[in-house]
CSV table of C-alpha atoms and ligand atoms in Angstrom, one decimal:
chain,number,residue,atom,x,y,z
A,1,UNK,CA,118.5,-35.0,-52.7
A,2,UNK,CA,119.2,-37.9,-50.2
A,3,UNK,CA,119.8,-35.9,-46.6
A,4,UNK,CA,123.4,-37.3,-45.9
A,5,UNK,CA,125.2,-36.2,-48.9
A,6,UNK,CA,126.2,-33.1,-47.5
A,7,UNK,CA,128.0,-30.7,-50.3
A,8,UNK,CA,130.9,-28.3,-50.0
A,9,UNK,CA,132.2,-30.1,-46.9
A,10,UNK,CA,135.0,-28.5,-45.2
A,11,UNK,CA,137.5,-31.8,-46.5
A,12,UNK,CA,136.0,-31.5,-49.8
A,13,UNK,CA,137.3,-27.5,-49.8
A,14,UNK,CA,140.5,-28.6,-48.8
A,15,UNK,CA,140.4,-31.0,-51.6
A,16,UNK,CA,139.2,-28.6,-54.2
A,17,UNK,CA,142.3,-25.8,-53.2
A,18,UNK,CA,144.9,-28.3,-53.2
A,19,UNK,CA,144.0,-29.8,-56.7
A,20,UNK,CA,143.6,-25.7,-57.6
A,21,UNK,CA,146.9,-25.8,-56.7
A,22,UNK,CA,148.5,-28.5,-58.2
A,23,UNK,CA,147.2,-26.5,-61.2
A,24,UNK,CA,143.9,-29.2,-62.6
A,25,UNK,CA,140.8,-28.0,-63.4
A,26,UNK,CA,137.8,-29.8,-62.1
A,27,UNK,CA,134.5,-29.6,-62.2
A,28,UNK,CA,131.6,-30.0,-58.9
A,29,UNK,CA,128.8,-32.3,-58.4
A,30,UNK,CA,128.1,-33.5,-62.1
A,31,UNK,CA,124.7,-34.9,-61.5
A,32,UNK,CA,124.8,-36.2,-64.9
A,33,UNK,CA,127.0,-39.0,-63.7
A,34,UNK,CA,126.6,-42.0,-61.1
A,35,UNK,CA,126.7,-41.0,-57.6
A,36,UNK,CA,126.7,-37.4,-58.3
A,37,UNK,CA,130.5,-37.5,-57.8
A,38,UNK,CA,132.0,-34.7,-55.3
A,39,UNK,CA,134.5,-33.3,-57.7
A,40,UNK,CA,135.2,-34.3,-61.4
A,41,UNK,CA,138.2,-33.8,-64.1
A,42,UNK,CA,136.4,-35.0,-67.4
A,43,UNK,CA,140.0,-34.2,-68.8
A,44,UNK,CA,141.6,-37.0,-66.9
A,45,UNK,CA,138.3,-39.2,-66.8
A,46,UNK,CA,139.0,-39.2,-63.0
A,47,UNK,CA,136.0,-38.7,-60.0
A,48,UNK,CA,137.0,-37.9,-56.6
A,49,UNK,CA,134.8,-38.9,-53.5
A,50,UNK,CA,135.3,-37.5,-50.8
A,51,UNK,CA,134.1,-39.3,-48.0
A,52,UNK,CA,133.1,-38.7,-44.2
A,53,UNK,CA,134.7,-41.6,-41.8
A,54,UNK,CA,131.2,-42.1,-39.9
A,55,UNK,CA,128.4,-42.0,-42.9
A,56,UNK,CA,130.4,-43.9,-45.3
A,57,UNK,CA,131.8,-46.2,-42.7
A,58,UNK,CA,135.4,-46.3,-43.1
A,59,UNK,CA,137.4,-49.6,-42.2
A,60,UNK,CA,139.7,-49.5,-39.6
A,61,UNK,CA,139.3,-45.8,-38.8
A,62,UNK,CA,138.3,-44.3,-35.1
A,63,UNK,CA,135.6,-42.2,-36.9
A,64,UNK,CA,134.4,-44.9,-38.8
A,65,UNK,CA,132.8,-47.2,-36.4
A,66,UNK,CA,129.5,-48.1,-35.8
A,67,UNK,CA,127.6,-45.9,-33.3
A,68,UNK,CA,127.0,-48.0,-30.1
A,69,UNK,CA,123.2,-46.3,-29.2
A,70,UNK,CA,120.4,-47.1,-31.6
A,71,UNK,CA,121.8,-49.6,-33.7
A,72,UNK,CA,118.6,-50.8,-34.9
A,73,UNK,CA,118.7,-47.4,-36.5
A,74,UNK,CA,121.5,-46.6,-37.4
A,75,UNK,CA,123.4,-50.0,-38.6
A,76,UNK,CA,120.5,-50.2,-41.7
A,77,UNK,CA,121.2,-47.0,-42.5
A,78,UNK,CA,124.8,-46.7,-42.7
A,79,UNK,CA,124.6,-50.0,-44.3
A,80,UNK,CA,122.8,-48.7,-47.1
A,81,UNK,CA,125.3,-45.5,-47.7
A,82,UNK,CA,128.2,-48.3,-48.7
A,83,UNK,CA,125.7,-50.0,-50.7
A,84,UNK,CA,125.1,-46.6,-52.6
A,85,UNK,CA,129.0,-45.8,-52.6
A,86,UNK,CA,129.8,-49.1,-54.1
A,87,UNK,CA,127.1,-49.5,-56.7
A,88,UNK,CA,127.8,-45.7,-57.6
A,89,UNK,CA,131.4,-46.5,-57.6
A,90,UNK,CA,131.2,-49.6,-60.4
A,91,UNK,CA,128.7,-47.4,-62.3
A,92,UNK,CA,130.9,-44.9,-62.7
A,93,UNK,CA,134.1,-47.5,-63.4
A,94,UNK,CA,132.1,-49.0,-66.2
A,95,UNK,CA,131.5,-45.2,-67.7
A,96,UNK,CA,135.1,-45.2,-68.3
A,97,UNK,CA,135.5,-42.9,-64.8
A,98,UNK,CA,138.6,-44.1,-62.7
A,99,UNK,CA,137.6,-42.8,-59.1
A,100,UNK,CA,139.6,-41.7,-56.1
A,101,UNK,CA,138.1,-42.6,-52.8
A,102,UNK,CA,139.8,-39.8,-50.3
A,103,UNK,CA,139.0,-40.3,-46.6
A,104,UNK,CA,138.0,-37.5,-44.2
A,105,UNK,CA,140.5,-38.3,-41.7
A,106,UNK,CA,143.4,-38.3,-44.2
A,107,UNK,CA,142.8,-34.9,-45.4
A,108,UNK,CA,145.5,-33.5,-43.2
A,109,UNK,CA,148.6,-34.8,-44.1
A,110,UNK,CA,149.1,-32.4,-46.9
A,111,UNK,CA,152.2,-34.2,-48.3
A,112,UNK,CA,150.4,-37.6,-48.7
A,113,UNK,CA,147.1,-36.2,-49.9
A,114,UNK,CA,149.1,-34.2,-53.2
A,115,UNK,CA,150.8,-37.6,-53.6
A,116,UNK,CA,147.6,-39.5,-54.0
A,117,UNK,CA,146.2,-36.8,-56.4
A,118,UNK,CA,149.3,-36.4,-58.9
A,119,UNK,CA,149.9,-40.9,-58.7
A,120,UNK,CA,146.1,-41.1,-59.0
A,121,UNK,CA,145.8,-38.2,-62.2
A,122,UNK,CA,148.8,-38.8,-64.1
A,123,UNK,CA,148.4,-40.1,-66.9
A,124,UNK,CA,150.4,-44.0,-66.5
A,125,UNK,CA,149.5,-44.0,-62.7
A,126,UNK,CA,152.7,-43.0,-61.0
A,127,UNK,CA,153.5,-39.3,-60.3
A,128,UNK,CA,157.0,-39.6,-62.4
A,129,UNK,CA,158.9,-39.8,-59.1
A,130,UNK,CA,157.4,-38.7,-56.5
A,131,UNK,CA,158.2,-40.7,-53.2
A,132,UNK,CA,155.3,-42.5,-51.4
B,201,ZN,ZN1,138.7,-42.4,-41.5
């Protein structure tokens, strides 16, 4: 087990209830496939990660920017965690897998994080009317 890929992190709980909610039934780090995915439906074919801003580095997002002590550390490093999301990411695209990327720091807007989930799991890709 690489040290980063924390489990059972608090925005992957609040992931996992609302998507109990909305009434799917997934299952939780399937090793078996690429990435070890945080939370699986093999009904839908579907893999959601759930990522951390800081160790998955994401874009344009406070918590996502590069530390500004030890860089010589820490830039290889998170370099090589987008390296591993990406390559797990197409691995898992080419099993057939559609994947969800859900972001730490959007976990809180309730209302937009259920829209994601029902465009990204129903079947045609839209949520059958369900407003942006
Ligand atoms: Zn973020």
């Amino acid at each position: 087990m690489r040290g980063i890929r924390k489990k059972n992190t608090r925005p992957e709980l609040v992931v996992r209830r609302l998507l109990h909610r909305l009434g799917f039934r997934f299952r939780l780090h399937q090793r078996h496939l690429p990435g070890t995915p945080d939370i699986v439906l093999p009904r839908h074919h579907a893999a959601i990660l759930v990522h951390g801003c800081f160790w998955h580095q994401h874009q344009d997002c406070k918590k996502g920017g590069l530390p500004s002590v030890r860089r010589d550390y820490w830039l290889p490093k998170l370099a090589r965690n987008v390296e591993r999301d990406r390559l797990a990411r197409v691995a898992l695209e080419a099993t057939g897998y559609k994947v969800l990327v859900i972001w730490e720091c959007t976990i809180h807007d309730t209302e937009t994080l259920r829209t994601s989930l029902l465009n990204f799991l129903s079947e045609d890709g839209t949520a059958g009317g369900v407003a942006r």
